[in-house]
Coordinates of C-alpha atoms (C1' of nucleotides) in Angstrom, one line a residue:
Chain D
X1 CA 0.0 0.0 0.0
X2 CA 1.3 3.4 -0.9
X3 CA 2.3 5.6 1.9
X4 CA -0.5 8.2 2.4
X5 CA 0.0 11.6 3.7
X6 CA -2.1 12.0 6.9
X7 CA -4.5 14.9 6.9
X8 CA -7.8 16.0 8.4
X9 CA -10.9 17.5 6.6
X10 CA -11.0 21.1 5.7
X11 CA -12.0 23.4 8.5
X12 CA -11.3 20.9 11.3
X13 CA -8.3 20.9 13.7
X14 CA -6.3 18.8 16.0
X15 CA -5.7 20.1 19.5
X16 CA -2.4 19.3 21.2
X17 CA -1.8 19.2 25.0
X18 CA -1.1 22.9 25.2
X19 CA -4.2 23.9 23.2
X20 CA -6.3 21.5 25.2
X21 CA -5.1 23.0 28.5
X22 CA -6.1 26.4 27.2
X23 CA -9.5 25.2 25.9
X24 CA -10.3 23.4 29.1
X25 CA -9.6 26.7 30.9
X26 CA -12.4 28.2 28.8
X27 CA -14.7 25.3 29.1
X28 CA -14.2 25.1 32.9
X29 CA -14.8 28.8 33.4
X30 CA -18.0 28.7 31.5
X31 CA -19.2 25.5 33.0
X32 CA -18.6 26.7 36.5
X33 CA -20.6 29.9 35.9
X34 CA -23.5 27.9 34.3
X35 CA -23.5 25.6 37.3
X36 CA -23.5 28.4 39.8
X37 CA -26.6 29.8 38.1
X38 CA -28.4 26.5 38.5
X39 CA -28.2 25.0 35.0
X40 CA -27.9 21.3 34.6
X41 CA -25.8 19.6 31.9
X42 CA -27.2 17.4 29.1
X43 CA -25.7 15.9 26.0
X44 CA -27.4 15.0 22.8
X45 CA -26.0 12.9 19.9
X46 CA -23.7 14.3 17.3
X47 CA -26.2 13.3 14.6
X48 CA -29.9 14.0 14.5
X49 CA -32.6 12.8 12.1
X50 CA -32.4 15.2 9.2
X51 CA -36.1 16.2 9.5
X52 CA -35.3 17.4 13.0
X53 CA -32.7 19.8 11.6
X54 CA -34.1 20.9 8.3
X55 CA -36.1 24.1 8.0
X56 CA -35.0 25.4 11.4
X57 CA -32.2 27.7 10.2
X58 CA -33.6 29.1 7.0
X59 CA -32.5 28.2 3.5
X60 CA -28.9 29.1 4.1
X61 CA -28.7 27.0 7.2
X62 CA -30.2 24.0 5.4
X63 CA -27.4 24.3 2.8
X64 CA -24.8 24.2 5.5
X65 CA -26.0 21.0 7.1
X66 CA -23.6 18.0 6.9
X67 CA -25.7 15.0 5.8
X68 CA -24.9 11.5 6.5
X69 CA -25.2 8.9 3.8
X70 CA -27.6 6.0 4.8
X71 CA -25.9 2.8 5.9
X72 CA -26.1 -0.3 3.7
X73 CA -27.3 0.0 0.2
X74 CA -28.5 3.6 0.1
X75 CA -29.7 3.3 -3.5
X76 CA -32.1 0.5 -2.5
X77 CA -35.6 1.5 -3.4
X78 CA -34.5 4.7 -5.1
X79 CA -35.3 5.2 -8.7
X80 CA -31.9 6.3 -10.3
X81 CA -33.7 8.3 -13.0
X82 CA -35.8 10.2 -10.5
X83 CA -32.7 10.8 -8.4
X84 CA -30.8 12.3 -11.2
X85 CA -33.7 14.5 -12.2
X86 CA -34.6 15.8 -8.8
X87 CA -31.3 17.8 -8.4
X88 CA -28.6 17.1 -5.9
X89 CA -30.3 18.8 -3.0
X90 CA -33.5 16.9 -3.1
X91 CA -31.7 13.7 -4.1
X92 CA -29.5 13.9 -1.0
X93 CA -32.7 13.7 1.1
X94 CA -33.6 10.4 -0.5
X95 CA -30.3 8.7 0.4
X96 CA -29.6 10.6 3.7
X97 CA -31.8 10.5 6.7
X98 CA -29.4 11.7 9.3
X99 CA -27.3 14.9 9.6
X100 CA -24.7 16.4 12.0
X101 CA -26.1 18.9 14.4
X102 CA -25.8 22.5 13.3
X103 CA -26.2 24.0 16.7
X104 CA -27.3 22.9 20.2
X105 CA -30.6 24.8 20.4
X106 CA -32.6 22.7 17.9
X107 CA -31.5 19.4 19.3
X108 CA -32.3 20.8 22.7
X109 CA -35.8 21.7 21.6
X110 CA -36.2 18.1 20.3
X111 CA -34.9 16.9 23.7
X112 CA -37.4 18.9 25.6
X113 CA -40.3 17.7 23.6
X114 CA -39.2 14.1 23.7
X115 CA -38.6 14.1 27.5
X116 CA -41.3 16.6 28.5
X117 CA -42.7 14.3 31.1
X118 CA -39.4 13.8 32.9
X119 CA -38.6 17.5 32.9
X120 CA -39.3 19.9 35.7
X121 CA -40.2 23.3 34.1
X122 CA -38.8 25.9 34.0
X123 CA -36.0 23.8 32.7
X124 CA -32.5 25.3 32.8
X125 CA -29.9 23.3 30.9
X126 CA -26.4 23.8 29.7
X127 CA -24.7 21.8 27.0
X128 CA -21.1 22.0 25.8
X129 CA -20.6 20.0 22.6
X130 CA -19.2 20.4 19.1
X131 CA -21.4 21.4 16.2
X132 CA -20.7 21.1 12.4
X133 CA -21.4 23.5 9.5
X134 CA -20.5 22.9 5.9
X135 CA -19.4 26.5 5.6
X136 CA -16.3 27.6 3.8
X137 CA -13.7 28.1 6.5
X138 CA -12.0 31.4 7.3
X139 CA -10.3 32.8 10.2
X140 CA -12.5 32.3 13.3
X141 CA -14.8 30.2 11.2
X142 CA -14.5 26.4 11.4
X143 CA -16.5 23.5 10.1
X144 CA -16.3 21.8 13.5
X145 CA -16.5 24.0 16.6
X146 CA -17.8 23.9 20.1
X147 CA -20.7 25.8 21.4
X148 CA -21.4 26.3 25.1
X149 CA -25.1 26.8 25.5
X150 CA -27.3 27.7 28.4
X151 CA -31.1 27.9 27.9
X152 CA -34.2 28.2 30.0
X153 CA -37.4 26.8 28.7
X154 CA -40.9 27.0 30.1
X155 CA -40.8 30.6 31.4
X156 CA -41.3 33.8 29.6
X157 CA -40.1 36.0 32.4
X158 CA -37.5 38.6 31.4
X159 CA -35.6 37.6 34.6
X160 CA -34.3 34.7 32.5
X161 CA -32.8 37.1 29.9
X162 CA -31.3 39.1 32.8
X163 CA -29.8 35.9 34.3
X164 CA -28.3 34.8 31.0
X165 CA -26.8 38.3 30.5
X166 CA -25.3 38.3 33.9
X167 CA -23.8 34.9 33.1
X168 CA -22.2 36.5 30.0
X169 CA -20.9 39.3 32.1
X170 CA -19.5 36.9 34.7
X171 CA -17.8 34.6 32.2
X172 CA -16.1 37.4 30.3
X173 CA -15.1 39.1 33.5
X174 CA -13.5 35.8 34.7
X175 CA -11.8 35.3 31.3
X176 CA -10.6 38.9 31.4
X177 CA -12.1 39.9 28.1
X178 CA -13.7 43.3 27.8
X179 CA -16.9 42.9 25.9
X180 CA -19.9 44.9 24.7
X181 CA -23.2 43.2 25.1
X182 CA -25.6 44.2 22.3
X183 CA -29.3 43.8 22.7
X184 CA -32.3 44.1 20.4
X185 CA -35.7 42.6 20.1
X186 CA -37.2 40.8 17.2
X187 CA -40.6 42.4 17.9
X188 CA -39.1 45.8 17.4
X189 CA -37.7 44.7 14.1
X190 CA -41.1 43.4 13.1
X191 CA -42.6 46.6 14.2
X192 CA -40.2 48.5 12.0
X193 CA -41.0 46.3 9.0
X194 CA -44.7 47.0 9.7
X195 CA -44.1 50.8 10.2
X196 CA -42.5 51.2 6.8
X197 CA -45.3 49.2 5.3
X198 CA -43.5 46.0 4.3
X199 CA -44.0 43.4 7.0
X200 CA -43.3 40.7 4.5
X201 CA -39.8 42.0 4.0
X202 CA -38.7 41.6 7.7
X203 CA -35.9 39.2 6.9
X204 CA -34.5 41.3 4.1
X205 CA -34.7 44.3 6.3
X206 CA -33.1 42.8 9.3
X207 CA -30.3 41.2 7.3
X208 CA -29.6 44.5 5.6
X209 CA -29.6 46.8 8.6
X210 CA -27.4 44.2 10.5
X211 CA -24.6 45.3 8.2
X212 CA -25.1 49.0 9.0
X213 CA -21.8 49.6 10.9
X214 CA -19.9 47.4 8.4
X215 CA -21.0 48.8 5.0
X216 CA -22.7 52.1 5.9
X217 CA -26.1 53.6 5.4
X218 CA -25.9 54.1 1.7
X219 CA -24.9 50.5 1.0
X220 CA -27.7 49.2 3.3
X221 CA -30.3 51.3 1.4
X222 CA -29.0 50.0 -1.9
X223 CA -29.3 46.4 -0.7
X224 CA -32.8 47.1 0.6
X225 CA -33.8 48.5 -2.8
X226 CA -32.4 45.4 -4.5
X227 CA -34.4 43.2 -2.2
X228 CA -37.6 45.0 -3.2
X229 CA -38.2 47.4 -0.4
X230 CA -39.9 50.6 -1.7
X231 CA -38.3 54.0 -1.8
X232 CA -40.9 55.3 0.6
X233 CA -40.1 52.5 3.0
X234 CA -36.4 53.3 3.0
X235 CA -37.3 57.0 3.4
X236 CA -39.2 56.1 6.6
X237 CA -36.5 53.8 7.8
X238 CA -33.7 56.4 7.6
X239 CA -34.5 58.4 10.7
X240 CA -34.9 55.1 12.7
X241 CA -31.3 54.1 11.9
X242 CA -30.0 57.6 12.8
X243 CA -31.5 57.6 16.4
X244 CA -29.0 59.0 18.9
X245 CA -28.7 59.3 22.6
X246 CA -28.3 56.7 25.3
X247 CA -30.3 53.4 25.4
X248 CA -33.3 54.9 27.1
X249 CA -33.4 58.0 24.8
X250 CA -33.4 55.8 21.7
X251 CA -36.0 53.5 23.0
X252 CA -38.2 56.5 23.9
X253 CA -37.8 58.0 20.4
X254 CA -38.6 54.6 18.9
X255 CA -41.7 54.3 21.1
X256 CA -43.1 57.6 19.6
X257 CA -42.4 56.5 16.0
X258 CA -43.8 53.0 16.3
X259 CA -46.7 54.2 18.5
X260 CA -49.4 52.5 16.5
X261 CA -47.7 49.2 16.0
X262 CA -48.7 46.8 18.8
X263 CA -45.9 44.3 18.2
X264 CA -43.3 47.0 18.0
X265 CA -44.5 48.6 21.2
X266 CA -44.5 45.2 22.9
X267 CA -40.8 44.8 21.9
X268 CA -40.0 48.2 23.2
X269 CA -41.7 47.4 26.5
X270 CA -39.6 44.2 26.8
X271 CA -36.4 45.9 25.9
X272 CA -37.0 48.8 28.3
X273 CA -38.0 46.4 31.1
X274 CA -34.9 44.2 30.5
X275 CA -32.6 47.2 30.5
X276 CA -34.1 48.4 33.7
X277 CA -33.4 45.0 35.4
X278 CA -29.8 45.0 34.1
X279 CA -29.4 48.5 35.4
X280 CA -29.9 47.3 39.0
X281 CA -27.5 44.4 38.4
X282 CA -24.6 46.8 37.9
X283 CA -22.8 44.7 35.3
X284 CA -19.2 45.2 34.5
X285 CA -19.7 45.0 30.7
X286 CA -21.2 47.7 28.6
X287 CA -24.7 47.0 27.5
X288 CA -26.0 48.6 24.4
X289 CA -29.4 48.6 22.8
X290 CA -28.7 48.4 19.1
X291 CA -31.5 48.5 16.6
X292 CA -29.3 47.3 13.8
X293 CA -28.6 44.0 15.6
X294 CA -30.5 41.3 13.7
X295 CA -29.0 37.9 14.0
X296 CA -29.7 35.4 11.4
X297 CA -31.4 32.6 13.1
X298 CA -35.0 32.5 12.1
X299 CA -36.5 31.1 15.3
X300 CA -35.9 34.2 17.5
X301 CA -39.0 36.0 18.5
X302 CA -38.1 38.4 21.3
X303 CA -34.9 39.5 22.8
X304 CA -31.7 39.1 20.7
X305 CA -28.3 39.1 22.3
X306 CA -24.9 39.4 20.7
X307 CA -21.5 39.9 22.4
X308 CA -18.5 41.5 20.7
X309 CA -15.0 41.5 22.1
X310 CA -13.9 45.1 22.6
X311 CA -10.2 44.6 22.0
X312 CA -10.1 42.1 19.1
X313 CA -11.4 42.1 15.6
X314 CA -13.5 39.0 15.3
X315 CA -17.1 38.1 14.8
X316 CA -19.4 37.8 17.7
X317 CA -18.1 35.5 20.5
X318 CA -21.5 34.9 22.1
X319 CA -25.0 35.2 20.9
X320 CA -28.5 34.2 21.8
X321 CA -32.1 35.2 22.1
X322 CA -35.7 34.2 22.9
X323 CA -37.6 31.8 20.8
X324 CA -41.3 31.5 21.6
X325 CA -42.2 28.4 19.7
X326 CA -39.2 26.3 18.9
X327 CA -40.8 23.3 20.5
X328 CA -44.1 23.9 18.7
X329 CA -42.9 22.3 15.5
X330 CA -42.1 19.1 17.5
X331 CA -45.6 19.2 19.0
X332 CA -45.2 21.0 22.3
X333 CA -47.0 24.3 22.2
X334 CA -46.7 27.4 24.4
X335 CA -43.3 26.7 25.7
X336 CA -41.1 29.8 25.5
X337 CA -37.4 29.5 25.7
X338 CA -34.4 31.8 25.8
X339 CA -30.8 30.9 25.5
X340 CA -27.2 32.0 24.9
X341 CA -24.3 30.3 23.2
X342 CA -20.7 30.9 23.8
X343 CA -18.4 30.4 20.8
X344 CA -15.5 28.7 22.6
X345 CA -13.2 28.6 19.5
X346 CA -13.5 32.3 18.9
X347 CA -13.0 33.0 22.6
X348 CA -9.8 30.9 22.3
X349 CA -8.7 33.0 19.4
X350 CA -9.4 36.2 21.3
X351 CA -7.5 35.1 24.4
X352 CA -4.6 33.9 22.2
X353 CA -4.5 37.2 20.4
X354 CA -4.5 39.2 23.6
X355 CA -2.2 36.8 25.3
X356 CA -4.6 36.5 28.1
X357 CA -4.4 32.9 29.1
X358 CA -3.3 32.7 32.7
X359 CA 0.0 30.9 33.4
X360 CA -2.0 28.4 35.5
X361 CA -3.9 27.4 32.4
X362 CA -1.0 25.1 31.5
X363 CA -2.0 21.8 33.0
X364 CA 1.1 19.8 33.9
X365 CA 2.7 18.0 36.9
X366 CA 3.9 20.2 39.7
X367 CA 6.6 17.8 40.8
X368 CA 8.9 15.6 38.7
X369 CA 11.1 12.9 40.4
X370 CA 14.3 12.4 38.7
X371 CA 15.2 8.8 37.8
X372 CA 18.6 7.6 38.9
X373 CA 18.0 3.9 38.4
X374 CA 15.9 1.0 39.4
X375 CA 16.5 1.2 43.2
X376 CA 16.1 4.9 43.5
X377 CA 13.0 4.9 41.2
X378 CA 11.3 2.4 43.4
X379 CA 11.9 4.5 46.4
X380 CA 10.4 7.5 44.6
X381 CA 7.4 5.4 43.6
X382 CA 6.6 5.0 47.3
X383 CA 6.7 8.8 47.8
X384 CA 4.3 9.6 44.9
X385 CA 1.1 8.5 46.7
X386 CA 1.8 11.0 49.5
X387 CA 1.7 13.7 46.9
X388 CA -1.4 12.4 45.2
X389 CA -3.1 12.2 48.5
X390 CA -2.3 15.9 49.0
X391 CA -3.8 16.7 45.6
X392 CA -0.4 17.5 44.0
X393 CA 0.2 16.4 40.4
X394 CA 3.4 14.5 40.3
X395 CA 5.3 12.0 38.2
X396 CA 8.6 10.2 37.9
X397 CA 10.7 10.3 34.8
X398 CA 10.4 6.8 33.4
X399 CA 13.9 6.2 32.2
X400 CA 17.2 6.6 34.0
X401 CA 18.3 9.1 31.4
X402 CA 20.9 11.7 31.9
X403 CA 19.9 14.3 34.4
X404 CA 20.4 17.0 31.9
X405 CA 17.7 15.4 29.7
X406 CA 15.3 14.9 32.6
X407 CA 15.7 18.5 33.7
X408 CA 15.1 19.8 30.2
X409 CA 11.9 17.7 30.1
X410 CA 10.8 19.3 33.4
X411 CA 11.7 22.7 31.9
X412 CA 9.8 22.2 28.7
X413 CA 6.7 21.1 30.6
X414 CA 6.8 23.9 33.0
X415 CA 7.1 21.6 36.0
X416 CA 7.7 23.7 39.1
X417 CA 9.8 21.3 41.3
X418 CA 12.3 18.7 40.5
X419 CA 13.0 16.2 43.2
X420 CA 16.3 14.4 43.2
X421 CA 16.7 11.2 45.2
X422 CA 19.9 9.4 44.5
X423 CA 22.1 7.2 46.6
X424 CA 23.1 10.0 48.9
X425 CA 19.6 11.1 49.6
X426 CA 18.4 7.6 50.2
X427 CA 21.2 7.0 52.7
X428 CA 20.5 10.3 54.4
X429 CA 16.7 9.7 54.3
X430 CA 15.9 13.1 52.7
X431 CA 15.2 14.7 49.3
X432 CA 17.0 17.3 47.2
X433 CA 14.4 19.7 45.9
X434 CA 15.2 22.0 43.0
X435 CA 12.9 24.9 42.2
X436 CA 12.9 25.0 38.4
X437 CA 11.8 28.6 38.4
X438 CA 14.3 30.2 40.7
X439 CA 17.0 27.6 40.3
X440 CA 17.5 27.3 44.1
X441 CA 18.2 23.8 45.5
X442 CA 18.1 22.4 49.0
X443 CA 17.6 19.3 51.1
X444 CA 14.2 18.6 52.7
X445 CA 11.9 16.0 54.0
X446 CA 8.9 14.5 52.0
X447 CA 6.6 16.5 54.4
X448 CA 8.3 19.7 53.5
X449 CA 7.9 18.9 49.8
X450 CA 4.2 18.5 50.2
X451 CA 3.9 21.7 52.1
X452 CA 5.9 23.5 49.5
X453 CA 4.3 22.1 46.4
X454 CA 0.9 22.1 47.8
X455 CA 0.5 25.9 47.7
Chain W
rG1 C1' -22.4 28.3 -3.5
rU2 C1' -19.3 32.9 -6.2
rG3 C1' -14.4 35.4 -6.8
rG4 C1' -9.4 35.6 -5.3
rU5 C1' -5.0 33.9 -2.5
rC6 C1' -1.3 30.7 -0.3
rG7 C1' 1.6 26.0 0.0
rU8 C1' 9.8 25.1 0.3
rA9 C1' 13.1 21.4 6.9
rG10 C1' 9.2 20.1 13.1
rC11 C1' 8.0 25.9 13.1
rU12 C1' 8.6 31.0 10.7
rC13 C1' 10.3 32.1 6.1
rA14 C1' 14.5 33.3 1.9
rG15 C1' 15.4 31.2 -2.9
rU16 C1' 17.6 36.2 -8.9
rU17 C1' 15.2 36.0 -16.3
rG18 C1' 13.9 28.4 -15.8
rG19 C1' 20.4 26.4 -15.1
rU20 C1' 25.1 22.2 -11.4
rU21 C1' 24.8 20.0 -4.8
rA22 C1' 17.6 24.1 -2.4
rG23 C1' 19.2 28.0 2.2
rA24 C1' 18.6 31.0 7.0
rG25 C1' 16.7 31.7 12.0
rC26 C1' 14.3 29.1 15.7
rG27 C1' 13.5 24.1 17.4
rC28 C1' 15.5 19.0 17.7
rC29 C1' 19.8 15.5 18.7
rA30 C1' 25.0 14.9 20.4
rG31 C1' 29.3 17.0 22.8
rA32 C1' 31.9 20.9 25.9
rU33 C1' 29.5 19.2 31.6
rU34 C1' 29.7 10.7 34.3
rG35 C1' 24.2 14.3 39.8
rU36 C1' 21.9 19.8 37.4
rG37 C1' 17.5 22.7 33.0
rG38 C1' 17.4 27.9 31.0
rC39 C1' 22.5 31.3 28.9
rU40 C1' 27.0 30.3 25.8
rC41 C1' 30.1 27.6 22.3
rU42 C1' 31.1 23.3 18.8
rG43 C1' 29.2 19.6 15.7
rG44 C1' 25.0 16.7 13.5
rA45 C1' 20.4 14.9 11.7
rG46 C1' 16.4 16.5 9.0
rG47 C1' 13.4 18.1 2.1
rU48 C1' 8.9 13.7 -3.0
rC49 C1' 9.9 22.2 -2.9
rG50 C1' 1.4 20.1 -1.2
rC51 C1' -0.2 16.2 -4.9
rC52 C1' -1.0 14.7 -10.2
rG53 C1' 0.0 15.8 -15.1
rG54 C1' 2.0 19.1 -19.0
rU55 C1' 5.7 22.5 -21.5
rU56 C1' 11.3 22.3 -21.8
rC57 C1' 17.8 19.7 -23.1
rG58 C1' 16.6 21.2 -18.0
rA59 C1' 11.1 23.1 -13.4
rA60 C1' 10.8 25.0 -6.4
rC61 C1' 10.2 28.7 -10.5
rC62 C1' 6.1 28.4 -16.5
rC63 C1' 0.9 26.0 -17.7
rG64 C1' -3.5 22.8 -16.4
rG65 C1' -5.9 20.0 -12.7
rU66 C1' -6.6 18.8 -7.6
rC67 C1' -6.1 19.2 -2.3
rU68 C1' -5.0 22.7 1.6
rU69 C1' -4.6 27.7 3.8
rC70 C1' -6.1 32.5 4.2
rC71 C1' -9.3 36.6 2.3
rA72 C1' -13.8 39.1 0.2
rC73 C1' -19.0 37.9 -0.9
rC74 C1' -23.2 34.9 1.1
rC75 C1' -24.1 33.7 5.8
rC76 C1' -22.5 32.9 10.7
rA77 C1' -20.0 31.1 16.8

RNA sequence: GUGGUCGUAGCUCAGUUGGUUAGAGCGCCAGAUUGUGGCUCUGGAGGUCGCCGGUUCGAACCCGGUCUUCCACCCCA
């Protein structure tokens, strides 16, 4: 067999020990905050039935689904002629019944409906798992990446939104990333679409104005025209996008403009109420009400949340929102949910860029016993359990290699203490401890080692 | 899905109009130092120039295809 060059699929990555330490630092931080706020963990399978996934993310989303070819003879019972004529998209549905999950929210909705009788509502769950998108990779954009989701279903109280936003605030506080939390409300966007007389164009309008700060007002108007929004509509839209003042000012102005639109007013009420709650929470992060925030996912119906890193140029690192009827499609009506999703991989990129991983994020042993030979090694092996019992990560170098090599190994792995027990130490009944950071070296007892390495 | 871009040592990258034996820094290994890492010095190993094909007396260099990387759209964490 010809030697084959090993490789992994486009848009996927391997993670080495150093990267995993750093990733675990992110996951652990997020996980801990989720748990403190009373969320319980669940997991769902990597693959879902395709009909669970299809139609939940819009046409674009459907295209980005990875589909899994049926096992066995997938052509069995399929008319080849019909297959050929139906086009590759439709054809794929005839030979694939499963797909890789695209996010964690839809599988969660499925989970809630399927297990509704075992669940205590309101149900607060968190989930940290990879998702897959058949997108074209770019920086900060992968085909396999992790999402860290927290959702509350079965309660439409805005306290849930506030709780999730304070989670966001806490997580980024702990990770030492300065962020801006942007808020909007889908009902306001619907109200705007109604106000300018084109409620049917809500998607086109939201997608277009979402690009406002990126491409500017002119380009947004051009795109709107292209999408069939009338000139009068755009004329009415203009002052809305130009609103100024603080969050409250802008909401108040909006309230006057959208006065006759009940949906719009409801959205404004929600946003105002939420901002009021957040005010009393005294968050560390800046919270901004932003009318141009749209977010693509079709299922959002109320609050929309997006988080941007202040110090790094990267897409959003966390997003979320309220969806009133996600479970409805699976047969469970009147269950409202709200959730957020941290993009762990982008957060990784931000921390890497800002060099903000703490030194302690490097997981490694704290103590390395040098190996001077069989007899000495056995002696060290009897000491190791003492360290383990004290919760200290420790190991012995497996080979009686040159000390130089063993020390270089400790150095490379950032091991803090090297313990030397050779013939002399064994006879004297003590240890030589070398601090690999300061370089100082001294004799001590095992108890002193534990005391030293333990803190 | 559309348009572009990149690929040379483990890593970051040089490599002249196509011309003999493809280089550097870092890293790695060994020695200077038989129980002492980092710093220094000396030496060494390491290459299908992404892959396949074409043009040519001759290709890392030119052409086509393909895979990968990154970028702009689209969309998104």
